Amino acid sequence: MTDRIPILTIDGPSGSGKGTIARRVADQLGWHLLDSGALYRLVALAGQRKSLDPADQGAHERVAQQLDVRFGLAPDGGEQIWLEGEEVSKAIRTEQTGEGASRVGAMPGVRAALLERQRAFAQAPGLVADGRDMGTVVFPSARLKIYLTASAEERARRRYNQLKDKGLDANLAALSLDIAERDRRDASRPIAPLKPADDALIVDSTSMTIDAVLARVLELAAARFGRG
Ligand SMILES: Nc1ncnc2c1ncn2[C@@H]1O[C@H](COP(=O)(O)OP(=O)(O)OP(=O)(O)O)[C@@H](O)[C@H]1O
Ligand SMILES: Nc1ccn([C@H]2C[C@H](O)[C@@H](COP(=O)(O)O)O2)c(=O)n1
């Protein structure tokens, strides 16, 4: 990793809005985007498709080492992700795969296998990286680190609305439990736990609109990196 590349990290719990904000900030700045959660989701999905034992760390580590993935953009600007040549953009976004990603994310061998792949995203003119350990482990010398959070109730409500908007079945009480369990697992694992970096700026989006969060992050980026 070169320290000359400007890097903005956005970490935080599930449903805090990291992905939404990271994508829009990267678009505005014209920088590259690393959605690190997608990599953990891809390892989980690949493991499910190979019928691996969900607890088999060695097998998931090998999957992570050999991950054959390609990222692209659909004509409408949406994401397109191929796993071993198959388009999986929708399949990796299910709650089941998110849960699987949280499990494989607790495996040290998987994290080690994905580390350099993530660092390779740091390319000129700059990188916006979102996840759980972007500011603490993957890019510890990033020049701007944001920890984006929101109350557990608000995050469950956002996820509920997101699923409903996609025409999917959703149950708010069940989602709240799932989010609480994912928070617990991601924050309590011994390796690269979800937590703010010591030098991260905390943005609590509980009562903020997406546009307000975007404006705040762009303001912080302009102050740190200049207006370009
Ligand atoms: N400030 C906000 N106010 C209202 N809704 C929001 C806000 N930020 C994000 N959302 C909505 O909440 C949902 C979850 O956002 P998003 O997927 O970006 O979260 P995330 O932190 O990346 O979650 P995960 O880590 O689980 O992928 C989306 O439907 C998004 O449009
Ligand atoms: N840097 C990261 C990113 C993600 N994970 C794990 C833990 C999450 O619950 C899961 C899914 O992430 P999402 O796509 O919802 O952001 O993947 C991680 O351990 N480290």
Tab-separated table of N, CA and C in Angstrom, residues 120-195:
chain	number	residue	atom	x	y	z
A	120	ALA	N	-4.907	-3.741	-2.740
A	120	ALA	CA	-4.636	-3.458	-4.155
A	120	ALA	C	-5.638	-2.461	-4.746
A	121	PHE	N	-6.742	-2.215	-4.051
A	121	PHE	CA	-7.730	-1.231	-4.533
A	121	PHE	C	-7.225	0.206	-4.372
A	122	ALA	N	-6.176	0.402	-3.594
A	122	ALA	CA	-5.651	1.758	-3.361
A	122	ALA	C	-4.887	2.225	-4.595
A	123	GLN	N	-5.587	2.899	-5.485
A	123	GLN	CA	-5.020	3.369	-6.749
A	123	GLN	C	-5.374	4.842	-6.927
A	124	ALA	N	-4.513	5.582	-7.669
A	124	ALA	CA	-4.813	6.979	-7.969
A	124	ALA	C	-6.118	7.051	-8.779
A	125	PRO	N	-6.935	8.097	-8.605
A	125	PRO	CA	-6.633	9.283	-7.809
A	125	PRO	C	-6.964	9.143	-6.319
A	126	GLY	N	-7.620	8.039	-5.901
A	126	GLY	CA	-7.948	7.899	-4.480
A	126	GLY	C	-8.909	6.742	-4.288
A	127	LEU	N	-9.136	6.391	-3.024
A	127	LEU	CA	-9.989	5.243	-2.714
A	127	LEU	C	-10.929	5.568	-1.559
A	128	VAL	N	-12.186	5.167	-1.731
A	128	VAL	CA	-13.141	5.155	-0.624
A	128	VAL	C	-13.372	3.681	-0.293
A	129	ALA	N	-13.113	3.283	0.955
A	129	ALA	CA	-13.196	1.865	1.335
A	129	ALA	C	-14.186	1.705	2.469
A	130	ASP	N	-15.184	0.813	2.290
A	130	ASP	CA	-16.149	0.627	3.386
A	130	ASP	C	-16.131	-0.795	3.919
A	131	GLY	N	-16.359	-0.916	5.233
A	131	GLY	CA	-16.355	-2.235	5.852
A	131	GLY	C	-16.418	-2.171	7.360
A	132	ARG	N	-15.646	-3.059	7.999
A	132	ARG	CA	-15.621	-3.117	9.457
A	132	ARG	C	-14.245	-2.764	10.009
A	133	ASP	N	-13.181	-3.074	9.200
A	133	ASP	CA	-11.803	-2.905	9.696
A	133	ASP	C	-10.960	-2.108	8.714
A	134	MET	N	-11.597	-1.260	7.912
A	134	MET	CA	-10.840	-0.503	6.910
A	134	MET	C	-9.852	0.453	7.582
A	135	GLY	N	-10.322	1.158	8.610
A	135	GLY	CA	-9.467	2.141	9.285
A	135	GLY	C	-8.547	1.531	10.331
A	136	THR	N	-8.923	0.354	10.844
A	136	THR	CA	-8.129	-0.235	11.934
A	136	THR	C	-7.039	-1.180	11.421
A	137	VAL	N	-7.335	-1.953	10.364
A	137	VAL	CA	-6.414	-3.017	9.939
A	137	VAL	C	-5.957	-2.871	8.487
A	138	VAL	N	-6.893	-2.682	7.580
A	138	VAL	CA	-6.529	-2.750	6.150
A	138	VAL	C	-5.787	-1.483	5.708
A	139	PHE	N	-6.292	-0.321	6.121
A	139	PHE	CA	-5.643	0.942	5.742
A	139	PHE	C	-5.390	1.786	7.001
A	140	PRO	N	-4.505	1.323	7.901
A	140	PRO	CA	-4.322	2.047	9.170
A	140	PRO	C	-3.795	3.462	8.980
A	141	SER	N	-3.135	3.744	7.835
A	141	SER	CA	-2.633	5.108	7.655
A	141	SER	C	-3.524	5.945	6.735
A	142	ALA	N	-4.767	5.529	6.539
A	142	ALA	CA	-5.712	6.341	5.740
A	142	ALA	C	-5.797	7.746	6.334
A	143	ARG	N	-5.930	8.744	5.444
A	143	ARG	CA	-5.880	10.133	5.943
A	143	ARG	C	-7.208	10.583	6.525
A	144	LEU	N	-8.309	9.942	6.142
A	144	LEU	CA	-9.602	10.292	6.757
A	144	LEU	C	-10.351	8.997	7.066
A	145	LYS	N	-10.693	8.841	8.349
A	145	LYS	CA	-11.413	7.637	8.790
A	145	LYS	C	-12.735	8.066	9.411
A	146	ILE	N	-13.797	7.492	8.888
A	146	ILE	CA	-15.127	7.803	9.421
A	146	ILE	C	-15.733	6.526	9.984
A	147	TYR	N	-16.345	6.651	11.144
A	147	TYR	CA	-17.101	5.538	11.715
A	147	TYR	C	-18.563	5.965	11.665
A	148	LEU	N	-19.306	5.322	10.750
A	148	LEU	CA	-20.706	5.702	10.523
A	148	LEU	C	-21.603	4.761	11.316
A	149	THR	N	-22.437	5.323	12.161
A	149	THR	CA	-23.283	4.467	12.971
A	149	THR	C	-24.717	5.000	12.977
A	150	ALA	N	-25.613	4.262	13.623
A	150	ALA	CA	-27.012	4.674	13.825
A	150	ALA	C	-27.566	3.714	14.868
A	151	SER	N	-28.645	4.094	15.515
A	151	SER	CA	-29.210	3.212	16.537
A	151	SER	C	-29.624	1.876	15.904
A	152	ALA	N	-29.646	0.821	16.727
A	152	ALA	CA	-30.021	-0.508	16.224
A	152	ALA	C	-31.454	-0.487	15.670
A	153	GLU	N	-32.352	0.268	16.317
A	153	GLU	CA	-33.754	0.330	15.859
A	153	GLU	C	-33.826	0.964	14.469
A	154	GLU	N	-33.081	2.055	14.283
A	154	GLU	CA	-33.102	2.751	13.001
A	154	GLU	C	-32.485	1.872	11.901
A	155	ARG	N	-31.436	1.144	12.237
A	155	ARG	CA	-30.798	0.298	11.231
A	155	ARG	C	-31.724	-0.849	10.819
A	156	ALA	N	-32.441	-1.401	11.779
A	156	ALA	CA	-33.392	-2.479	11.447
A	156	ALA	C	-34.525	-1.919	10.574
A	157	ARG	N	-34.961	-0.705	10.890
A	157	ARG	CA	-36.039	-0.084	10.108
A	157	ARG	C	-35.576	0.165	8.654
A	158	ARG	N	-34.335	0.633	8.515
A	158	ARG	CA	-33.785	0.876	7.168
A	158	ARG	C	-33.716	-0.419	6.375
A	159	ARG	N	-33.243	-1.493	7.032
A	159	ARG	CA	-33.131	-2.776	6.341
A	159	ARG	C	-34.519	-3.287	5.942
A	160	TYR	N	-35.489	-3.103	6.835
A	160	TYR	CA	-36.867	-3.518	6.556
A	160	TYR	C	-37.377	-2.793	5.302
A	161	ASN	N	-37.207	-1.469	5.288
A	161	ASN	CA	-37.677	-0.692	4.133
A	161	ASN	C	-36.953	-1.104	2.853
A	162	GLN	N	-35.662	-1.390	2.984
A	162	GLN	CA	-34.866	-1.787	1.818
A	162	GLN	C	-35.413	-3.083	1.216
A	163	LEU	N	-35.723	-4.057	2.080
A	163	LEU	CA	-36.245	-5.338	1.592
A	163	LEU	C	-37.635	-5.158	0.991
A	164	LYS	N	-38.478	-4.365	1.671
A	164	LYS	CA	-39.838	-4.117	1.165
A	164	LYS	C	-39.784	-3.443	-0.207
A	165	ASP	N	-38.861	-2.461	-0.344
A	165	ASP	CA	-38.727	-1.755	-1.630
A	165	ASP	C	-38.349	-2.710	-2.756
A	166	LYS	N	-37.628	-3.777	-2.378
A	166	LYS	CA	-37.233	-4.769	-3.398
A	166	LYS	C	-38.330	-5.798	-3.612
A	167	GLY	N	-39.473	-5.625	-2.906
A	167	GLY	CA	-40.580	-6.564	-3.058
A	167	GLY	C	-40.346	-7.862	-2.307
A	168	LEU	N	-39.415	-7.854	-1.326
A	168	LEU	CA	-39.110	-9.081	-0.589
A	168	LEU	C	-39.864	-9.102	0.738
A	169	ASP	N	-40.062	-10.290	1.237
A	169	ASP	CA	-40.707	-10.476	2.542
A	169	ASP	C	-39.782	-9.977	3.645
A	170	ALA	N	-40.336	-9.305	4.639
A	170	ALA	CA	-39.475	-8.854	5.742
A	170	ALA	C	-40.288	-8.780	7.015
A	171	ASN	N	-39.613	-9.034	8.125
A	171	ASN	CA	-40.261	-8.979	9.428
A	171	ASN	C	-39.354	-8.144	10.339
A	172	LEU	N	-39.902	-7.033	10.825
A	172	LEU	CA	-39.065	-6.075	11.554
A	172	LEU	C	-38.457	-6.697	12.815
A	173	ALA	N	-39.263	-7.470	13.550
A	173	ALA	CA	-38.752	-8.054	14.798
A	173	ALA	C	-37.615	-9.033	14.505
A	174	ALA	N	-37.793	-9.855	13.460
A	174	ALA	CA	-36.746	-10.827	13.108
A	174	ALA	C	-35.490	-10.100	12.636
A	175	LEU	N	-35.678	-9.030	11.853
A	175	LEU	CA	-34.518	-8.271	11.366
A	175	LEU	C	-33.741	-7.648	12.514
A	176	SER	N	-34.478	-7.142	13.518
A	176	SER	CA	-33.814	-6.532	14.677
A	176	SER	C	-32.938	-7.555	15.379
A	177	LEU	N	-33.465	-8.782	15.518
A	177	LEU	CA	-32.673	-9.832	16.173
A	177	LEU	C	-31.439	-10.185	15.339
A	178	ASP	N	-31.635	-10.284	14.003
A	178	ASP	CA	-30.510	-10.628	13.115
A	178	ASP	C	-29.424	-9.560	13.201
A	179	ILE	N	-29.847	-8.294	13.207
A	179	ILE	CA	-28.870	-7.195	13.240
A	179	ILE	C	-28.119	-7.209	14.567
A	180	ALA	N	-28.838	-7.451	15.649
A	180	ALA	CA	-28.188	-7.488	16.968
A	180	ALA	C	-27.162	-8.626	17.021
A	181	GLU	N	-27.520	-9.762	16.436
A	181	GLU	CA	-26.605	-10.912	16.455
A	181	GLU	C	-25.376	-10.627	15.582
A	182	ARG	N	-25.593	-9.989	14.416
A	182	ARG	CA	-24.454	-9.673	13.513
A	182	ARG	C	-23.543	-8.647	14.195
A	183	ASP	N	-24.137	-7.641	14.839
A	183	ASP	CA	-23.331	-6.643	15.585
A	183	ASP	C	-22.474	-7.352	16.631
A	184	ARG	N	-23.128	-8.257	17.383
A	184	ARG	CA	-22.426	-8.930	18.468
A	184	ARG	C	-21.249	-9.731	17.918
A	185	ARG	N	-21.511	-10.511	16.842
A	185	ARG	CA	-20.435	-11.355	16.316
A	185	ARG	C	-19.309	-10.500	15.718
A	186	ASP	N	-19.680	-9.461	14.937
A	186	ASP	CA	-18.655	-8.648	14.268
A	186	ASP	C	-17.813	-7.862	15.286
A	187	ALA	N	-18.443	-7.443	16.392
A	187	ALA	CA	-17.720	-6.603	17.356
A	187	ALA	C	-16.954	-7.426	18.391
A	188	SER	N	-17.316	-8.698	18.556
A	188	SER	CA	-16.682	-9.465	19.638
A	188	SER	C	-15.625	-10.442	19.136
A	189	ARG	N	-15.443	-10.571	17.816
A	189	ARG	CA	-14.447	-11.541	17.342
A	189	ARG	C	-13.044	-11.043	17.736
A	190	PRO	N	-12.123	-11.987	17.988
A	190	PRO	CA	-10.786	-11.575	18.433
A	190	PRO	C	-9.991	-10.852	17.346
A	191	ILE	N	-10.261	-11.183	16.062
A	191	ILE	CA	-9.460	-10.602	14.984
A	191	ILE	C	-10.260	-9.531	14.240
A	192	ALA	N	-9.649	-8.339	14.073
A	192	ALA	CA	-10.238	-7.228	13.323
A	192	ALA	C	-11.705	-6.985	13.694
A	193	PRO	N	-11.995	-6.819	14.971
A	193	PRO	CA	-13.401	-6.601	15.344
A	193	PRO	C	-13.918	-5.251	14.855
A	194	LEU	N	-15.225	-5.189	14.709
A	194	LEU	CA	-15.868	-3.920	14.381
A	194	LEU	C	-15.671	-2.941	15.534
A	195	LYS	N	-14.957	-1.858	15.268
A	195	LYS	CA	-14.804	-0.797	16.273
A	195	LYS	C	-14.223	0.426	15.561
